[in-house]
Every structure is written in C-alpha cells, then in structure tokens.
Amino acid sequence: MAEHGPVEGAQPRDGRLRVFLVDDHAMFRAGVRAELGGHVEVVGEASTVTEAVNRIAATQPDVVLLDVHMPDGGGRAVLDAMRRTHPQVKFLALSVSDAAEDVIGLIRAGARGYVTKTISPDELTDAIRRVADGDAVFSPRLAGFVLDAFAARPDAPVADPELDQLTNREREVLRLLARGYAYKEIAKELFISIKTVETHVSNVLRKLQMSNRYELSRWAADRRLV
Amino acid sequence: MPRPTTGEFPISSTVTPPPPRLYRAPEHRLAAGVAAGIADHLGISVVRVRVAFMVLLGLSGLGLLLYAAFWAVVPLRPGDAVPPRRDLAQLLPFVAIGLGVLLTQVMVFDSVGAAGTAGWLVAIIAVGAGVIWHQSAPERRRQWGESMPVPWLGAVVEESDRRAFVLRFIGGGVLVAVGIIGVAAVYSPAQNFDAVINGVIFALVGLAGVGVVAAPVLWRTWNQLRSEREGRIREQERAELAAMVHDQVLHTLALIQRNASDVKTVQRLARGQERSLRNWLYKPTGSPTERFAAALEQAAAEVEDTFAITVEAVVVGDRETDERVGALVAAAREALVNAARHAAVQTVSLYAEVEPDQVSVFVRDRGKGFDPDTVEDHRHGVRGSIIGRMKRHGGRAEIRSEPGEGTEVRLILPITGAGSATERDR
C-alpha cells in the first residue's frame, strides 16, 4: 500500500496532476473534464473496461476517476486488472451510486476513495489532490457505512484484532467525518494535526481492505446486500 | 390361437442406421418378426424364443401380451425392403403349443389368483420398459409415428405436438380410473387379505405406468411454465420501471426544461428526483412511522423539498420509534429547517447514530453561524422546538455556533430499558 506521495516524475512540470477519466457516459466525461480543466490535466478518457486498462497503462496518470457501474464488470474489473501491475496509479471512485455494496466493494478492491457524482467541482479537485498525495478520501456516507460495518456487532469474535478493530480514535475521526467535518476541522476538534487525521483515515481504509473476508461478507449478508 | 396379424409397414430406407438395437426381423418372421428379432439380438435359436412365448401364455396370457408389446414398440429393422410373406405352415405348430399351454392353465388354475396378478404385473412392467425404450430413440419414434396406419395412434406415441399431450393425459386418466374401478369391483367382495394386497399392488403399478408415460410431458410442461413465469416477472419489472420513469423522471425533466432559468427550482426538482430514484433503486423500504432511520430520512426529504437545499443524511444503525424517538426526529427536523432558513448554504449534513445506550443526531451547516448568547428570548425555534423538546423527553441538545464558522446542533437521547442493543441491527 503506497501512501508516501506521488512517484517521481509522475507530475508534469507545471505541477498539475495527471488525471484519467473512466466512465461509460460521454456527457458525464465531458462535464467532469470541463469542471476540472483549470486545476488538473486530463490525460485521457475511456468508456469501457478494456479501453481503460490499455489507455491507463499507456498514459500512466496520477489519479484515475473510476465509474462503478459499466458494462463488462465495471470499475471493479479495471481495479483488479490494474492494481498489481501499476501500484503507483491511484484510483478514486466517482459514482452516482452510494449503495453500501458498491462503496465497500470498490474500496476493498483497492480504490483510495469514493465520492458521488453530485460532489462539487472544488471538492472533487480537493479529493483528487488528497488521493494523489496517498491519502484516503471518505465521504460522510462512506464513513457512515464503515461505522455501521464495524459497530453493528461489537461482540463478534474477531480473528485478527490488529486488522479488524478500529481504535477509538479512528472511530472518533470517522464520526466527525460522517457529521460533515472537513479534515482540518477534525484536527481542530480533536486537537491533533491534519497529518494525524489523514493517517487515521488511511488506517481505516487499510483495515477496510485487509479485514477478513468473513466479517465483511457477513455484514453484507446481514443487510441483504449480496 | 389369436396370433396378431400384421399390416404392411412402409419404412423409409434413407435413414442412416442408428447404433445396434432390438429390431423386428421381417425376413424370418412368422407373424410380425418379434421372436426372430429377439433371437437375432440375443444370438439364440428362434424356436426357443417362440416356445418361451407360448409357455408364457400360461400366465394369464402373458406370452400374448408380451408379443403384442414388443410388436408395438420394436421397429422393423431399417434398410429392409418389403418384408416377405408370412409362412403359415410354420406358424401352425406354435399356435398348437399356445393352445395347449392355455388349456393346461385353465385346467390347473381355475381362478385368477396371485399367479394371475403376477402375470399382469410382469406384462405391465414389460409395457413400461418398452415405452421407456421407445422414448429413448427419438429417430425411431418419429419414423414410427410417420408409419402409423391410424393417425390418432401416431399422435399417442408422437410427443411433439399439443394434441398428443391431451391424448396422453386423457388416456392415462382413463387407464388409472379403469384400473381403480376394476380393482374395487374384482377384489372388494373378497374377504381375503391376499386379494386386497394384490389389488393395491395392481393399482400402484398402474399409477407408476401412467407416471412413466406422462413424465416427459409433465417435466417439459413444468419447464415451460417456469420459463414463462420468469419471462412474466421480467416483463413486470420492466413495466414497473417504465411507469416509474414516465411518472416521475420524464415529468421532472419537463419541469426542469420549463424552469431552466430558475436555478433554485431546477436544483430542487433535480434533487427531489434524485432522492426518489435513489430510494427506489437502493434503499430497503422502511416505514417512517416504525423505524427511526426512515423517519429521519423522511424529515430530511421534506426539508430538502421545502427549502431547495441538499441534506446529506448518514444514519448508522436503526431502531423502532417511540414517543421519545419521535420527539428526537422532530427536534432534528427543526434544526434542519433552521439551517436551511438562516445559514444561507446549499448543503446541510445530518448524521445520526443509534448506539446501545443512546441515540444521537448531529445537524451541521457551514453557513453564517450566529452567537447563541445573543438569541432573543422571544425566538422560539431553538429554545422551544429543540432544547425544550429534548429536555421534556429526557434528552439534551447543544448548539455550537460561531459567526462565520457555521452551526452544529447536537441532540442526544439516552436509551433506557432492555432490548435496545438488539435494535441496532436492521
């Protein structure tokens, strides 16, 4: 799990981040491209899984904005194909769906964050920057899902406490995220540095990806998500 | 001796020979070539087979039944030209033997006892086996159906058209009915336990035979019904989706087109439509009068619609509502309304968490904010609807706000009593 800043040479000379768009709706790609135009450099677009896999390998972007629902397997398939071969490319899921199974599924597949398509352009630019810096981006809703997942069964037997339990601090951070606080507001509220907040959030993401399959699948099954 | 006589069965010789099977052998036949065919197939003398048939006549005419059954289901050997004439002279000895066996049987067993029942049983099993064999060779069956001199008989064995199903079902039903009536008529006067057992066996065997005949048809009919039902369900879902899109989405889009210049209205319409579609697609249905999460989300939706803002609602856990939880929802609604009215923002966050010992709700905006100390006493919104209401129901409310920093309303309701922990699971 690379979380120590972008790889050398990944950024162009003017410092703008290189972003790749994967979405099967051309209109939406055009809209995002227009919104992002000034702040990041959009180096490519793809509308299918195969096209995405090929073009991402060719263009080597910093961040890929990934749609969840596409024909032929969707964002999940792109993630599965790219993650091993190109670990330096960060993926930010950008979807119209905020259903728990989509969100958790993409995060578990290795996306570094998850935002919905109703996000404002400024927030999207900020999310891209954070993901490129190796941080995790949690929407309030995603924080809610995680809290739900880990809080629903406090007494459940846990195979690997290191990975499966959130610390109290992480829970606090997630609660504040779910309440709509920005990272810097959380830092102020908890009297810690922004960097610490980001570390906590990244740890939650790591636990979410690594937590044992059994717990999460049972959580999903309990809610009839799978 | 009523030996069956055969008609001329035209066989198309263009069919490629299938793998070796039992065929009637017309070139050595006496009657229909059954015995010759069996002898060829088993590699034994024809005479032995014929004698065996004659001896079996002693079991209530089993030999004759078997012969008729084989004749009915065993096809002519393909590729053979018109069969040669029957050799009547050779037929005579076997007729004689058959008569003798029958006479002996009548003399020895005067009545239809257990032996007779066994004979019928074996005969029916033979017919059933013949039917199964018959159905295992579709090519032969088709040929057989074509070569049938009587059309309706062909329809009985041909199973590819609808009329044949009906004929089969009616035939099977009649057989079962006749069998049961026969058993009742023959055996009920007898007070003998053996006869009753025989009757039951007979009836069961008859039913099994009908089952064997009808099984492929029933199976296929069931499959057809299932696929039709699946298709109907898909069609129903499609129709429901089409109705939803028509009633809501298209009308909303039309309204948006007509109000394109009014940003507020467009946002309100789009947001309302998004929420409705989202609920329809992803949300499990919950009654707002019964579940806390559903009630809270409904309150958020009302505020969204009324004030054309976005409420980002996140609810962790759920529980049933009661009077106190209802008050909490009402207080949260009031906080949302305040944020929508005074904060001058587009987005308000709503977070609720159901814990074993308390339910908490947070309403936060990043709008103008205010100084809580300067709120005048006559403003009832905050004091009465939020703080007062929470106090009356045993909870508490905190309002944190600074000018320029936005506002957060925290509502905490302690839960007392058992069973609250289980309420956390949806």
PDB file of C-alpha atoms in Angstrom, chain B residues 20-239:
ATOM      1  CA  PRO B  20     -27.408 -51.654 -32.792  1.00  0.00           C
ATOM      2  CA  ARG B  21     -30.788 -52.052 -31.160  1.00  0.00           C
ATOM      3  CA  LEU B  22     -33.522 -54.587 -30.913  1.00  0.00           C
ATOM      4  CA  TYR B  23     -35.390 -54.767 -34.217  1.00  0.00           C
ATOM      5  CA  ARG B  24     -38.081 -56.989 -35.603  1.00  0.00           C
ATOM      6  CA  ALA B  25     -36.627 -59.229 -38.296  1.00  0.00           C
ATOM      7  CA  PRO B  26     -39.108 -59.366 -41.162  1.00  0.00           C
ATOM      8  CA  GLU B  27     -37.126 -61.848 -43.236  1.00  0.00           C
ATOM      9  CA  HIS B  28     -37.634 -64.763 -40.797  1.00  0.00           C
ATOM     10  CA  ARG B  29     -40.984 -63.845 -39.487  1.00  0.00           C
ATOM     11  CA  LEU B  30     -43.956 -65.981 -38.729  1.00  0.00           C
ATOM     12  CA  ALA B  31     -46.244 -63.220 -37.513  1.00  0.00           C
ATOM     13  CA  ALA B  32     -44.558 -59.840 -37.001  1.00  0.00           C
ATOM     14  CA  GLY B  33     -40.909 -60.895 -36.737  1.00  0.00           C
ATOM     15  CA  VAL B  34     -40.690 -60.252 -32.983  1.00  0.00           C
ATOM     16  CA  ALA B  35     -39.366 -63.637 -32.000  1.00  0.00           C
ATOM     17  CA  ALA B  36     -36.896 -63.685 -34.890  1.00  0.00           C
ATOM     18  CA  GLY B  37     -35.673 -60.221 -33.917  1.00  0.00           C
ATOM     19  CA  ILE B  38     -35.178 -61.203 -30.281  1.00  0.00           C
ATOM     20  CA  ALA B  39     -33.376 -64.355 -31.316  1.00  0.00           C
ATOM     21  CA  ASP B  40     -31.076 -62.373 -33.598  1.00  0.00           C
ATOM     22  CA  HIS B  41     -30.425 -59.864 -30.863  1.00  0.00           C
ATOM     23  CA  LEU B  42     -29.669 -62.462 -28.172  1.00  0.00           C
ATOM     24  CA  GLY B  43     -27.904 -64.859 -30.525  1.00  0.00           C
ATOM     25  CA  ILE B  44     -30.089 -67.913 -29.652  1.00  0.00           C
ATOM     26  CA  SER B  45     -32.359 -70.189 -31.635  1.00  0.00           C
ATOM     27  CA  VAL B  46     -35.601 -68.735 -32.947  1.00  0.00           C
ATOM     28  CA  VAL B  47     -37.517 -71.829 -31.912  1.00  0.00           C
ATOM     29  CA  ARG B  48     -36.557 -71.425 -28.270  1.00  0.00           C
ATOM     30  CA  VAL B  49     -37.810 -67.857 -28.211  1.00  0.00           C
ATOM     31  CA  ARG B  50     -41.082 -68.899 -29.784  1.00  0.00           C
ATOM     32  CA  VAL B  51     -41.580 -71.746 -27.355  1.00  0.00           C
ATOM     33  CA  ALA B  52     -40.854 -69.366 -24.482  1.00  0.00           C
ATOM     34  CA  PHE B  53     -43.608 -67.059 -25.692  1.00  0.00           C
ATOM     35  CA  MET B  54     -46.005 -69.981 -25.879  1.00  0.00           C
ATOM     36  CA  VAL B  55     -45.175 -71.168 -22.383  1.00  0.00           C
ATOM     37  CA  LEU B  56     -45.649 -67.671 -21.015  1.00  0.00           C
ATOM     38  CA  LEU B  57     -49.182 -67.767 -22.327  1.00  0.00           C
ATOM     39  CA  GLY B  58     -49.871 -69.958 -19.310  1.00  0.00           C
ATOM     40  CA  LEU B  59     -49.512 -66.949 -17.013  1.00  0.00           C
ATOM     41  CA  SER B  60     -52.861 -65.393 -17.870  1.00  0.00           C
ATOM     42  CA  GLY B  61     -51.834 -64.923 -21.478  1.00  0.00           C
ATOM     43  CA  LEU B  62     -48.590 -63.156 -20.641  1.00  0.00           C
ATOM     44  CA  GLY B  63     -46.916 -64.511 -23.782  1.00  0.00           C
ATOM     45  CA  LEU B  64     -49.504 -62.871 -25.964  1.00  0.00           C
ATOM     46  CA  LEU B  65     -49.283 -59.590 -24.083  1.00  0.00           C
ATOM     47  CA  LEU B  66     -45.512 -59.600 -24.340  1.00  0.00           C
ATOM     48  CA  TYR B  67     -45.657 -60.351 -28.015  1.00  0.00           C
ATOM     49  CA  ALA B  68     -48.119 -57.534 -28.606  1.00  0.00           C
ATOM     50  CA  ALA B  69     -45.992 -55.163 -26.540  1.00  0.00           C
ATOM     51  CA  PHE B  70     -42.837 -55.973 -28.488  1.00  0.00           C
ATOM     52  CA  TRP B  71     -44.734 -55.649 -31.712  1.00  0.00           C
ATOM     53  CA  ALA B  72     -45.991 -52.230 -30.698  1.00  0.00           C
ATOM     54  CA  VAL B  73     -42.691 -50.747 -29.647  1.00  0.00           C
ATOM     55  CA  VAL B  74     -39.976 -52.604 -31.543  1.00  0.00           C
ATOM     56  CA  PRO B  75     -39.425 -51.133 -35.002  1.00  0.00           C
ATOM     57  CA  LEU B  76     -38.643 -53.022 -38.162  1.00  0.00           C
ATOM     58  CA  ARG B  77     -35.009 -53.364 -38.997  1.00  0.00           C
ATOM     59  CA  PRO B  78     -34.180 -50.291 -41.089  1.00  0.00           C
ATOM     60  CA  GLY B  79     -32.921 -50.735 -44.625  1.00  0.00           C
ATOM     61  CA  ASP B  80     -35.009 -53.859 -45.170  1.00  0.00           C
ATOM     62  CA  ALA B  81     -37.202 -53.831 -48.232  1.00  0.00           C
ATOM     63  CA  VAL B  82     -40.800 -55.022 -48.182  1.00  0.00           C
ATOM     64  CA  PRO B  83     -40.971 -57.960 -45.754  1.00  0.00           C
ATOM     65  CA  PRO B  84     -41.572 -61.411 -47.231  1.00  0.00           C
ATOM     66  CA  ARG B  85     -44.889 -63.180 -46.782  1.00  0.00           C
ATOM     67  CA  ARG B  86     -45.833 -64.942 -43.621  1.00  0.00           C
ATOM     68  CA  ASP B  87     -45.094 -68.642 -43.560  1.00  0.00           C
ATOM     69  CA  LEU B  88     -48.437 -70.024 -42.375  1.00  0.00           C
ATOM     70  CA  ALA B  89     -47.234 -73.614 -42.297  1.00  0.00           C
ATOM     71  CA  GLN B  90     -44.519 -72.787 -39.814  1.00  0.00           C
ATOM     72  CA  LEU B  91     -46.902 -70.736 -37.751  1.00  0.00           C
ATOM     73  CA  LEU B  92     -49.193 -73.714 -37.048  1.00  0.00           C
ATOM     74  CA  PRO B  93     -47.004 -75.624 -34.538  1.00  0.00           C
ATOM     75  CA  PHE B  94     -46.684 -72.622 -32.336  1.00  0.00           C
ATOM     76  CA  VAL B  95     -50.416 -71.977 -32.462  1.00  0.00           C
ATOM     77  CA  ALA B  96     -50.893 -75.525 -31.293  1.00  0.00           C
ATOM     78  CA  ILE B  97     -48.394 -75.216 -28.497  1.00  0.00           C
ATOM     79  CA  GLY B  98     -50.011 -71.999 -27.389  1.00  0.00           C
ATOM     80  CA  LEU B  99     -53.466 -73.590 -27.301  1.00  0.00           C
ATOM     81  CA  GLY B 100     -52.107 -76.448 -25.254  1.00  0.00           C
ATOM     82  CA  VAL B 101     -50.484 -74.197 -22.746  1.00  0.00           C
ATOM     83  CA  LEU B 102     -53.641 -72.160 -22.398  1.00  0.00           C
ATOM     84  CA  LEU B 103     -55.764 -75.281 -21.874  1.00  0.00           C
ATOM     85  CA  THR B 104     -53.396 -76.617 -19.251  1.00  0.00           C
ATOM     86  CA  GLN B 105     -53.501 -73.320 -17.467  1.00  0.00           C
ATOM     87  CA  VAL B 106     -57.286 -73.237 -17.410  1.00  0.00           C
ATOM     88  CA  MET B 107     -57.370 -76.768 -16.056  1.00  0.00           C
ATOM     89  CA  VAL B 108     -54.737 -76.304 -13.397  1.00  0.00           C
ATOM     90  CA  PHE B 109     -55.652 -72.877 -12.090  1.00  0.00           C
ATOM     91  CA  ASP B 110     -59.377 -72.377 -12.154  1.00  0.00           C
ATOM     92  CA  SER B 111     -59.373 -68.845 -10.926  1.00  0.00           C
ATOM     93  CA  VAL B 112     -57.393 -65.639 -11.124  1.00  0.00           C
ATOM     94  CA  GLY B 113     -55.189 -65.839  -8.072  1.00  0.00           C
ATOM     95  CA  ALA B 114     -51.858 -64.460  -7.053  1.00  0.00           C
ATOM     96  CA  ALA B 115     -50.224 -66.064 -10.091  1.00  0.00           C
ATOM     97  CA  GLY B 116     -52.576 -64.201 -12.390  1.00  0.00           C
ATOM     98  CA  THR B 117     -51.782 -60.931 -10.691  1.00  0.00           C
ATOM     99  CA  ALA B 118     -48.085 -61.611 -11.090  1.00  0.00           C
ATOM    100  CA  GLY B 119     -48.662 -62.230 -14.792  1.00  0.00           C
ATOM    101  CA  TRP B 120     -50.417 -58.903 -15.248  1.00  0.00           C
ATOM    102  CA  LEU B 121     -47.721 -57.189 -13.205  1.00  0.00           C
ATOM    103  CA  VAL B 122     -44.938 -58.539 -15.385  1.00  0.00           C
ATOM    104  CA  ALA B 123     -46.894 -57.636 -18.501  1.00  0.00           C
ATOM    105  CA  ILE B 124     -47.358 -54.032 -17.362  1.00  0.00           C
ATOM    106  CA  ILE B 125     -43.696 -53.735 -16.422  1.00  0.00           C
ATOM    107  CA  ALA B 126     -42.794 -55.053 -19.864  1.00  0.00           C
ATOM    108  CA  VAL B 127     -45.036 -52.436 -21.470  1.00  0.00           C
ATOM    109  CA  GLY B 128     -43.486 -49.715 -19.308  1.00  0.00           C
ATOM    110  CA  ALA B 129     -39.966 -50.825 -20.201  1.00  0.00           C
ATOM    111  CA  GLY B 130     -40.981 -50.849 -23.858  1.00  0.00           C
ATOM    112  CA  VAL B 131     -42.312 -47.326 -23.533  1.00  0.00           C
ATOM    113  CA  ILE B 132     -39.087 -46.106 -21.935  1.00  0.00           C
ATOM    114  CA  TRP B 133     -37.014 -47.755 -24.618  1.00  0.00           C
ATOM    115  CA  HIS B 134     -39.339 -46.282 -27.195  1.00  0.00           C
ATOM    116  CA  GLN B 135     -38.803 -42.768 -25.871  1.00  0.00           C
ATOM    117  CA  SER B 136     -35.053 -43.154 -25.758  1.00  0.00           C
ATOM    118  CA  ALA B 137     -34.789 -43.342 -29.537  1.00  0.00           C
ATOM    119  CA  PRO B 138     -36.409 -40.218 -30.949  1.00  0.00           C
ATOM    120  CA  GLU B 139     -35.392 -41.010 -34.502  1.00  0.00           C
ATOM    121  CA  ARG B 140     -37.128 -44.374 -34.416  1.00  0.00           C
ATOM    122  CA  ARG B 141     -40.100 -42.866 -32.672  1.00  0.00           C
ATOM    123  CA  ARG B 142     -40.522 -40.249 -35.365  1.00  0.00           C
ATOM    124  CA  GLN B 143     -40.332 -42.941 -38.023  1.00  0.00           C
ATOM    125  CA  TRP B 144     -42.836 -44.992 -36.137  1.00  0.00           C
ATOM    126  CA  GLY B 145     -45.222 -42.061 -35.915  1.00  0.00           C
ATOM    127  CA  GLU B 146     -44.953 -41.482 -39.664  1.00  0.00           C
ATOM    128  CA  SER B 147     -45.534 -45.101 -40.478  1.00  0.00           C
ATOM    129  CA  MET B 148     -48.597 -45.456 -38.273  1.00  0.00           C
ATOM    130  CA  PRO B 149     -51.561 -46.542 -40.337  1.00  0.00           C
ATOM    131  CA  VAL B 150     -54.001 -44.960 -37.863  1.00  0.00           C
ATOM    132  CA  PRO B 151     -53.323 -41.231 -37.302  1.00  0.00           C
ATOM    133  CA  TRP B 152     -54.564 -40.996 -33.729  1.00  0.00           C
ATOM    134  CA  LEU B 153     -52.357 -43.876 -32.679  1.00  0.00           C
ATOM    135  CA  GLY B 154     -49.411 -41.960 -34.083  1.00  0.00           C
ATOM    136  CA  ALA B 155     -50.500 -38.977 -32.020  1.00  0.00           C
ATOM    137  CA  VAL B 156     -50.316 -41.061 -28.868  1.00  0.00           C
ATOM    138  CA  VAL B 157     -46.714 -42.066 -29.383  1.00  0.00           C
ATOM    139  CA  GLU B 158     -45.644 -38.785 -31.005  1.00  0.00           C
ATOM    140  CA  GLU B 159     -44.935 -36.302 -28.248  1.00  0.00           C
ATOM    141  CA  SER B 160     -44.022 -33.165 -30.092  1.00  0.00           C
ATOM    142  CA  ASP B 161     -47.451 -31.642 -30.614  1.00  0.00           C
ATOM    143  CA  ARG B 162     -50.007 -30.289 -28.239  1.00  0.00           C
ATOM    144  CA  ARG B 163     -52.791 -32.657 -29.256  1.00  0.00           C
ATOM    145  CA  ALA B 164     -50.594 -35.577 -28.258  1.00  0.00           C
ATOM    146  CA  PHE B 165     -50.253 -34.192 -24.710  1.00  0.00           C
ATOM    147  CA  VAL B 166     -54.002 -34.012 -24.368  1.00  0.00           C
ATOM    148  CA  LEU B 167     -54.470 -37.525 -25.741  1.00  0.00           C
ATOM    149  CA  ARG B 168     -51.842 -38.819 -23.363  1.00  0.00           C
ATOM    150  CA  PHE B 169     -53.351 -37.166 -20.354  1.00  0.00           C
ATOM    151  CA  ILE B 170     -56.860 -38.338 -21.174  1.00  0.00           C
ATOM    152  CA  GLY B 171     -55.623 -41.847 -21.948  1.00  0.00           C
ATOM    153  CA  GLY B 172     -53.612 -42.007 -18.743  1.00  0.00           C
ATOM    154  CA  GLY B 173     -56.527 -40.723 -16.708  1.00  0.00           C
ATOM    155  CA  VAL B 174     -58.902 -43.290 -18.215  1.00  0.00           C
ATOM    156  CA  LEU B 175     -56.406 -46.061 -17.541  1.00  0.00           C
ATOM    157  CA  VAL B 176     -56.000 -45.084 -13.914  1.00  0.00           C
ATOM    158  CA  ALA B 177     -59.747 -44.766 -13.432  1.00  0.00           C
ATOM    159  CA  VAL B 178     -60.466 -48.113 -15.080  1.00  0.00           C
ATOM    160  CA  GLY B 179     -57.717 -49.740 -13.067  1.00  0.00           C
ATOM    161  CA  ILE B 180     -59.039 -48.444  -9.761  1.00  0.00           C
ATOM    162  CA  ILE B 181     -62.633 -49.314 -10.618  1.00  0.00           C
ATOM    163  CA  GLY B 182     -61.532 -52.767 -11.744  1.00  0.00           C
ATOM    164  CA  VAL B 183     -59.591 -53.384  -8.572  1.00  0.00           C
ATOM    165  CA  ALA B 184     -62.521 -52.292  -6.462  1.00  0.00           C
ATOM    166  CA  ALA B 185     -65.005 -54.405  -8.417  1.00  0.00           C
ATOM    167  CA  VAL B 186     -62.890 -57.545  -8.530  1.00  0.00           C
ATOM    168  CA  TYR B 187     -61.364 -57.555  -5.090  1.00  0.00           C
ATOM    169  CA  SER B 188     -63.732 -55.801  -2.740  1.00  0.00           C
ATOM    170  CA  PRO B 189     -66.191 -58.722  -2.442  1.00  0.00           C
ATOM    171  CA  ALA B 190     -63.346 -61.000  -1.489  1.00  0.00           C
ATOM    172  CA  GLN B 191     -62.711 -61.036   2.248  1.00  0.00           C
ATOM    173  CA  ASN B 192     -59.267 -62.397   1.709  1.00  0.00           C
ATOM    174  CA  PHE B 193     -56.305 -60.300   2.756  1.00  0.00           C
ATOM    175  CA  ASP B 194     -54.125 -61.601  -0.053  1.00  0.00           C
ATOM    176  CA  ALA B 195     -56.538 -60.273  -2.647  1.00  0.00           C
ATOM    177  CA  VAL B 196     -56.537 -56.824  -1.104  1.00  0.00           C
ATOM    178  CA  ILE B 197     -52.731 -56.717  -1.207  1.00  0.00           C
ATOM    179  CA  ASN B 198     -52.881 -57.788  -4.832  1.00  0.00           C
ATOM    180  CA  GLY B 199     -55.342 -55.030  -5.590  1.00  0.00           C
ATOM    181  CA  VAL B 200     -53.106 -52.428  -4.022  1.00  0.00           C
ATOM    182  CA  ILE B 201     -50.104 -53.688  -5.954  1.00  0.00           C
ATOM    183  CA  PHE B 202     -52.113 -53.586  -9.157  1.00  0.00           C
ATOM    184  CA  ALA B 203     -53.257 -50.035  -8.560  1.00  0.00           C
ATOM    185  CA  LEU B 204     -49.729 -48.867  -7.706  1.00  0.00           C
ATOM    186  CA  VAL B 205     -48.271 -50.487 -10.775  1.00  0.00           C
ATOM    187  CA  GLY B 206     -50.949 -48.913 -12.944  1.00  0.00           C
ATOM    188  CA  LEU B 207     -50.178 -45.488 -11.493  1.00  0.00           C
ATOM    189  CA  ALA B 208     -46.454 -45.992 -11.984  1.00  0.00           C
ATOM    190  CA  GLY B 209     -47.039 -46.946 -15.598  1.00  0.00           C
ATOM    191  CA  VAL B 210     -49.046 -43.794 -16.206  1.00  0.00           C
ATOM    192  CA  GLY B 211     -46.346 -41.803 -14.448  1.00  0.00           C
ATOM    193  CA  VAL B 212     -43.675 -43.247 -16.693  1.00  0.00           C
ATOM    194  CA  VAL B 213     -45.686 -42.382 -19.773  1.00  0.00           C
ATOM    195  CA  ALA B 214     -46.551 -38.879 -18.634  1.00  0.00           C
ATOM    196  CA  ALA B 215     -43.218 -37.992 -17.009  1.00  0.00           C
ATOM    197  CA  PRO B 216     -41.506 -36.392 -20.021  1.00  0.00           C
ATOM    198  CA  VAL B 217     -44.599 -34.385 -20.805  1.00  0.00           C
ATOM    199  CA  LEU B 218     -45.049 -33.237 -17.221  1.00  0.00           C
ATOM    200  CA  TRP B 219     -41.377 -32.324 -16.986  1.00  0.00           C
ATOM    201  CA  ARG B 220     -41.438 -30.273 -20.127  1.00  0.00           C
ATOM    202  CA  THR B 221     -44.711 -28.627 -19.219  1.00  0.00           C
ATOM    203  CA  TRP B 222     -43.284 -27.642 -15.863  1.00  0.00           C
ATOM    204  CA  ASN B 223     -40.174 -26.227 -17.538  1.00  0.00           C
ATOM    205  CA  GLN B 224     -42.323 -24.257 -19.925  1.00  0.00           C
ATOM    206  CA  LEU B 225     -44.393 -22.874 -17.081  1.00  0.00           C
ATOM    207  CA  ARG B 226     -41.279 -21.873 -15.209  1.00  0.00           C
ATOM    208  CA  SER B 227     -39.683 -20.068 -18.118  1.00  0.00           C
ATOM    209  CA  GLU B 228     -42.968 -18.351 -18.859  1.00  0.00           C
ATOM    210  CA  ARG B 229     -43.219 -17.208 -15.266  1.00  0.00           C
ATOM    211  CA  GLU B 230     -39.664 -15.883 -15.336  1.00  0.00           C
ATOM    212  CA  GLY B 231     -40.436 -14.001 -18.512  1.00  0.00           C
ATOM    213  CA  ARG B 232     -43.554 -12.564 -16.958  1.00  0.00           C
ATOM    214  CA  ILE B 233     -41.657 -11.380 -13.891  1.00  0.00           C
ATOM    215  CA  ARG B 234     -39.049  -9.695 -16.079  1.00  0.00           C
ATOM    216  CA  GLU B 235     -41.781  -8.068 -18.097  1.00  0.00           C
ATOM    217  CA  GLN B 236     -43.486  -6.869 -14.925  1.00  0.00           C
ATOM    218  CA  GLU B 237     -40.266  -5.336 -13.629  1.00  0.00           C
ATOM    219  CA  ARG B 238     -39.723  -3.604 -16.932  1.00  0.00           C
ATOM    220  CA  ALA B 239     -43.246  -2.246 -16.870  1.00  0.00           C
TER     221      ALA B 239
END
